[in-house]
PDB file of C-alpha atoms in Angstrom:
ATOM      1  CA  MET P   1      97.651 105.118 120.137  1.00  0.00           C
ATOM      2  CA  THR P   2      98.113 108.172 117.965  1.00  0.00           C
ATOM      3  CA  PRO P   3     101.239 108.474 115.821  1.00  0.00           C
ATOM      4  CA  PRO P   4     103.876 110.980 116.904  1.00  0.00           C
ATOM      5  CA  PRO P   5     103.654 114.484 115.407  1.00  0.00           C
ATOM      6  CA  THR P   6     105.697 115.163 112.307  1.00  0.00           C
ATOM      7  CA  THR P   7     106.711 118.811 112.756  1.00  0.00           C
ATOM      8  CA  ALA P   8     107.775 121.022 115.625  1.00  0.00           C
ATOM      9  CA  GLY P   9     104.606 123.095 115.163  1.00  0.00           C
ATOM     10  CA  GLU P  10     102.452 120.016 115.534  1.00  0.00           C
ATOM     11  CA  GLN P  11     104.442 118.982 118.606  1.00  0.00           C
ATOM     12  CA  LEU P  12     103.744 122.338 120.239  1.00  0.00           C
ATOM     13  CA  THR P  13     100.059 122.104 119.352  1.00  0.00           C
ATOM     14  CA  ILE P  14      99.804 118.693 120.922  1.00  0.00           C
ATOM     15  CA  ASP P  15     101.809 119.639 124.000  1.00  0.00           C
ATOM     16  CA  PHE P  16     100.073 122.948 124.691  1.00  0.00           C
ATOM     17  CA  ASP P  17      96.552 122.454 123.357  1.00  0.00           C
ATOM     18  CA  PRO P  18      95.141 119.280 124.898  1.00  0.00           C
ATOM     19  CA  ALA P  19      91.543 120.326 124.122  1.00  0.00           C
ATOM     20  CA  THR P  20      92.263 120.417 120.379  1.00  0.00           C
ATOM     21  CA  THR P  21      94.106 117.118 120.610  1.00  0.00           C
ATOM     22  CA  ARG P  22      91.076 115.530 122.305  1.00  0.00           C
ATOM     23  CA  VAL P  23      88.737 116.907 119.602  1.00  0.00           C
ATOM     24  CA  GLN P  24      90.993 115.566 116.835  1.00  0.00           C
ATOM     25  CA  ALA P  25      91.250 112.175 118.534  1.00  0.00           C
ATOM     26  CA  ALA P  26      87.452 112.023 118.895  1.00  0.00           C
ATOM     27  CA  ALA P  27      87.024 112.916 115.198  1.00  0.00           C
ATOM     28  CA  ARG P  28      89.498 110.161 114.208  1.00  0.00           C
ATOM     29  CA  SER P  29      87.642 107.676 116.406  1.00  0.00           C
ATOM     30  CA  ALA P  30      84.285 108.621 114.843  1.00  0.00           C
ATOM     31  CA  ARG P  31      85.770 108.319 111.353  1.00  0.00           C
ATOM     32  CA  ASP P  32      87.336 104.938 112.124  1.00  0.00           C
ATOM     33  CA  ALA P  33      84.048 103.656 113.587  1.00  0.00           C
ATOM     34  CA  ALA P  34      82.183 104.857 110.475  1.00  0.00           C
ATOM     35  CA  PHE P  35      84.737 103.102 108.253  1.00  0.00           C
ATOM     36  CA  ALA P  36      84.356  99.878 110.236  1.00  0.00           C
ATOM     37  CA  GLU P  37      80.576 100.083 109.782  1.00  0.00           C
ATOM     38  CA  LEU P  38      80.825 100.975 106.075  1.00  0.00           C
ATOM     39  CA  VAL P  39      83.403  98.398 104.995  1.00  0.00           C
ATOM     40  CA  THR P  40      82.888  94.754 105.841  1.00  0.00           C
ATOM     41  CA  THR P  41      85.849  92.476 106.447  1.00  0.00           C
ATOM     42  CA  GLN P  42      85.494  88.737 106.291  1.00  0.00           C
ATOM     43  CA  THR P  43      87.788  85.844 107.135  1.00  0.00           C
ATOM     44  CA  VAL P  44      87.790  83.343 104.274  1.00  0.00           C
ATOM     45  CA  THR P  45      89.909  80.485 103.016  1.00  0.00           C
ATOM     46  CA  VAL P  46      92.519  81.150 100.367  1.00  0.00           C
ATOM     47  CA  ALA P  47      90.529  78.885  98.030  1.00  0.00           C
ATOM     48  CA  ASP P  48      87.482  81.163  98.456  1.00  0.00           C
ATOM     49  CA  ALA P  49      89.640  84.233  97.826  1.00  0.00           C
ATOM     50  CA  ARG P  50      91.027  82.706  94.636  1.00  0.00           C
ATOM     51  CA  ALA P  51      87.459  82.066  93.473  1.00  0.00           C
ATOM     52  CA  HIS P  52      86.961  85.856  93.785  1.00  0.00           C
ATOM     53  CA  ASP P  53      90.081  86.595  91.689  1.00  0.00           C
ATOM     54  CA  LEU P  54      92.403  87.193  94.647  1.00  0.00           C
ATOM     55  CA  TYR P  55      95.664  85.280  94.462  1.00  0.00           C
ATOM     56  CA  TYR P  56      97.730  84.277  97.448  1.00  0.00           C
ATOM     57  CA  GLN P  57     100.860  82.157  97.807  1.00  0.00           C
ATOM     58  CA  LEU P  58      99.310  80.145 100.623  1.00  0.00           C
ATOM     59  CA  ASP P  59      97.622  76.769 100.951  1.00  0.00           C
ATOM     60  CA  ASP P  60      93.962  76.536  99.952  1.00  0.00           C
ATOM     61  CA  ASP P  61      92.821  75.868 103.522  1.00  0.00           C
ATOM     62  CA  ASP P  62      94.742  78.814 105.055  1.00  0.00           C
ATOM     63  CA  THR P  63      92.545  81.716 106.126  1.00  0.00           C
ATOM     64  CA  ILE P  64      92.912  85.390 105.271  1.00  0.00           C
ATOM     65  CA  THR P  65      90.896  88.558 105.793  1.00  0.00           C
ATOM     66  CA  VAL P  66      89.328  90.262 102.776  1.00  0.00           C
ATOM     67  CA  TRP P  67      87.862  93.762 102.536  1.00  0.00           C
ATOM     68  CA  ILE P  68      84.478  94.009 100.795  1.00  0.00           C
ATOM     69  CA  CYS P  69      83.404  97.121  98.878  1.00  0.00           C
ATOM     70  CA  PRO P  70      80.065  98.311 100.290  1.00  0.00           C
ATOM     71  CA  ALA P  71      78.848  99.437  96.850  1.00  0.00           C
ATOM     72  CA  CYS P  72      79.788  96.662  94.419  1.00  0.00           C
ATOM     73  CA  GLY P  73      80.577  93.791  96.798  1.00  0.00           C
ATOM     74  CA  THR P  74      83.986  93.058  95.259  1.00  0.00           C
ATOM     75  CA  TRP P  75      86.578  91.492  97.552  1.00  0.00           C
ATOM     76  CA  GLU P  76      89.972  93.153  97.960  1.00  0.00           C
ATOM     77  CA  ALA P  77      93.099  91.829  99.638  1.00  0.00           C
ATOM     78  CA  ASN P  78      93.688  94.861 101.850  1.00  0.00           C
ATOM     79  CA  GLU P  79      92.544  98.359 102.757  1.00  0.00           C
ATOM     80  CA  MET P  80      94.985 100.025 100.346  1.00  0.00           C
ATOM     81  CA  LEU P  81      93.507  98.138  97.371  1.00  0.00           C
ATOM     82  CA  LEU P  82      89.997  99.000  98.541  1.00  0.00           C
ATOM     83  CA  ALA P  83      90.987 102.688  98.532  1.00  0.00           C
ATOM     84  CA  ASN P  84      92.751 102.445  95.167  1.00  0.00           C
ATOM     85  CA  ASN P  85      90.197 100.320  93.280  1.00  0.00           C
ATOM     86  CA  HIS P  86      86.972 101.557  94.891  1.00  0.00           C
ATOM     87  CA  GLY P  87      87.747 105.064  96.165  1.00  0.00           C
ATOM     88  CA  ILE P  88      86.786 104.286  99.756  1.00  0.00           C
ATOM     89  CA  ASP P  89      89.560 105.391 102.097  1.00  0.00           C
ATOM     90  CA  ARG P  90      89.234 105.870 105.854  1.00  0.00           C
ATOM     91  CA  HIS P  91      91.449 108.975 105.732  1.00  0.00           C
ATOM     92  CA  TYR P  92      89.033 110.829 103.428  1.00  0.00           C
ATOM     93  CA  LEU P  93      85.734 109.797 104.997  1.00  0.00           C
ATOM     94  CA  VAL P  94      83.424 112.634 105.933  1.00  0.00           C
ATOM     95  CA  GLN P  95      79.881 112.726 107.188  1.00  0.00           C
ATOM     96  CA  TRP P  96      77.680 114.095 104.414  1.00  0.00           C
ATOM     97  CA  PRO P  97      74.703 116.414 105.111  1.00  0.00           C
ATOM     98  CA  ASN P  98      72.346 113.403 104.943  1.00  0.00           C
ATOM     99  CA  SER P  99      74.377 111.835 107.839  1.00  0.00           C
ATOM    100  CA  GLU P 100      75.840 109.185 105.525  1.00  0.00           C
ATOM    101  CA  TRP P 101      79.581 108.569 105.709  1.00  0.00           C
ATOM    102  CA  ALA P 102      81.350 108.542 102.339  1.00  0.00           C
ATOM    103  CA  ASN P 103      84.508 109.898 100.785  1.00  0.00           C
ATOM    104  CA  ASP P 104      85.036 113.636 100.556  1.00  0.00           C
ATOM    105  CA  GLY P 105      84.857 114.971  96.993  1.00  0.00           C
ATOM    106  CA  ALA P 106      83.262 112.542  94.555  1.00  0.00           C
ATOM    107  CA  TYR P 107      80.770 110.299  96.332  1.00  0.00           C
ATOM    108  CA  TYR P 108      82.234 106.841  96.910  1.00  0.00           C
ATOM    109  CA  GLY P 109      80.494 104.912  99.636  1.00  0.00           C
ATOM    110  CA  ARG P 110      77.581 102.540 100.133  1.00  0.00           C
ATOM    111  CA  ARG P 111      75.906 103.372  96.784  1.00  0.00           C
ATOM    112  CA  TRP P 112      78.787 103.992  94.325  1.00  0.00           C
ATOM    113  CA  CYS P 113      82.508 103.300  93.887  1.00  0.00           C
ATOM    114  CA  VAL P 114      85.375 103.846  91.429  1.00  0.00           C
ATOM    115  CA  ALA P 115      84.985 100.322  90.003  1.00  0.00           C
ATOM    116  CA  LEU P 116      81.337 101.027  89.143  1.00  0.00           C
ATOM    117  CA  ASP P 117      82.250 104.415  87.685  1.00  0.00           C
ATOM    118  CA  LEU P 118      84.907 102.870  85.433  1.00  0.00           C
ATOM    119  CA  THR P 119      82.559 100.063  84.395  1.00  0.00           C
ATOM    120  CA  ALA P 120      79.889 102.628  83.470  1.00  0.00           C
ATOM    121  CA  ASN P 121      82.502 104.430  81.363  1.00  0.00           C
ATOM    122  CA  HIS P 122      83.518 101.187  79.664  1.00  0.00           C
ATOM    123  CA  ALA P 123      79.873 100.467  78.867  1.00  0.00           C
ATOM    124  CA  THR P 124      79.553 103.815  77.081  1.00  0.00           C
ATOM    125  CA  TYR P 125      82.749 103.581  75.015  1.00  0.00           C
ATOM    126  CA  ALA P 126      82.975 101.883  71.630  1.00  0.00           C
ATOM    127  CA  ASP P 127      80.749  98.814  71.521  1.00  0.00           C
ATOM    128  CA  GLY P 128      80.288  98.643  75.271  1.00  0.00           C
ATOM    129  CA  HIS P 129      82.198  95.387  75.746  1.00  0.00           C
ATOM    130  CA  LEU P 130      82.799  94.566  79.400  1.00  0.00           C
ATOM    131  CA  HIS P 131      85.286  92.134  80.921  1.00  0.00           C
ATOM    132  CA  SER P 132      83.921  88.971  82.522  1.00  0.00           C
ATOM    133  CA  ARG P 133      84.926  90.328  85.964  1.00  0.00           C
ATOM    134  CA  GLN P 134      82.911  93.481  85.336  1.00  0.00           C
ATOM    135  CA  LEU P 135      79.911  91.412  84.258  1.00  0.00           C
ATOM    136  CA  ALA P 136      80.233  89.264  87.401  1.00  0.00           C
ATOM    137  CA  MET P 137      80.366  92.414  89.546  1.00  0.00           C
ATOM    138  CA  LEU P 138      77.235  93.805  87.877  1.00  0.00           C
ATOM    139  CA  ALA P 139      75.383  90.517  88.389  1.00  0.00           C
ATOM    140  CA  GLN P 140      75.776  90.722  92.183  1.00  0.00           C
ATOM    141  CA  LEU P 141      74.785  94.382  92.689  1.00  0.00           C
ATOM    142  CA  ARG P 142      72.050  95.293  95.134  1.00  0.00           C
ATOM    143  CA  PRO P 143      68.928  96.609  93.339  1.00  0.00           C
ATOM    144  CA  ASP P 144      69.497 100.234  94.417  1.00  0.00           C
ATOM    145  CA  VAL P 145      73.096 100.191  93.182  1.00  0.00           C
ATOM    146  CA  ARG P 146      72.101  98.451  89.936  1.00  0.00           C
ATOM    147  CA  GLU P 147      69.453 101.122  89.349  1.00  0.00           C
ATOM    148  CA  ARG P 148      72.053 103.871  89.767  1.00  0.00           C
ATOM    149  CA  TYR P 149      74.458 102.029  87.446  1.00  0.00           C
ATOM    150  CA  GLU P 150      71.776 101.730  84.740  1.00  0.00           C
ATOM    151  CA  HIS P 151      70.928 105.429  85.174  1.00  0.00           C
ATOM    152  CA  GLU P 152      74.601 106.413  84.817  1.00  0.00           C
ATOM    153  CA  VAL P 153      75.082 104.331  81.660  1.00  0.00           C
ATOM    154  CA  ARG P 154      71.849 105.596  80.137  1.00  0.00           C
ATOM    155  CA  ASN P 155      72.700 109.261  80.779  1.00  0.00           C
ATOM    156  CA  ARG P 156      76.383 109.323  79.841  1.00  0.00           C
ATOM    157  CA  PRO P 157      77.251 110.293  76.282  1.00  0.00           C
ATOM    158  CA  HIS P 158      78.025 107.212  74.219  1.00  0.00           C
ATOM    159  CA  ARG P 159      81.444 107.965  72.823  1.00  0.00           C
ATOM    160  CA  ARG P 160      83.154 106.230  69.961  1.00  0.00           C
ATOM    161  CA  PRO P 161      86.956 106.178  69.808  1.00  0.00           C
ATOM    162  CA  VAL P 162      88.603 107.913  66.885  1.00  0.00           C
ATOM    163  CA  GLY P 163      91.299 105.681  65.440  1.00  0.00           C
ATOM    164  CA  ARG P 164      94.105 106.695  63.118  1.00  0.00           C
ATOM    165  CA  SER P 165      92.186 105.470  60.076  1.00  0.00           C
ATOM    166  CA  ALA P 166      89.257 107.757  60.899  1.00  0.00           C
ATOM    167  CA  ARG P 167      91.408 110.891  61.012  1.00  0.00           C
ATOM    168  CA  PRO P 168      91.703 113.003  57.871  1.00  0.00           C
ATOM    169  CA  ALA P 169      94.999 112.741  56.029  1.00  0.00           C
ATOM    170  CA  THR P 170      97.394 115.636  56.575  1.00  0.00           C
TER     171      THR P 170
END
């Protein structure tokens, strides 16, 4: 069921242009099917979710659904967190020229995500210290994703922060 239109102009378009409405509905259906194929959901126990750093106020043997990033394999509690933490959002999916579905703009999809991008940045700043969660994420990467991660880290400029003590006195 499609949501109701939000403006009078949209209402008129829907009422008087059924062909366009059908095309838009077909495009939404294709996008939603691509998202369902791209992003895996899994029903797990709350205890399993806690082992993956997800916290729920439920009993250990209760079951929940988690969303799994197709690039880094990290579990998220819901679709909104997947979009926020990994950059993969059903509303911005487009089919790229190579027929792969990924987000419009910066590529976030099966081979790369925001979490990997941030981790690559962290690895190039200062001494390159990574959090234990980042190290765990890197340890479970597929070989093709790990290769891209290593390439990104190798080719980014290694920046050193400039602290107050390093600035010249004024």
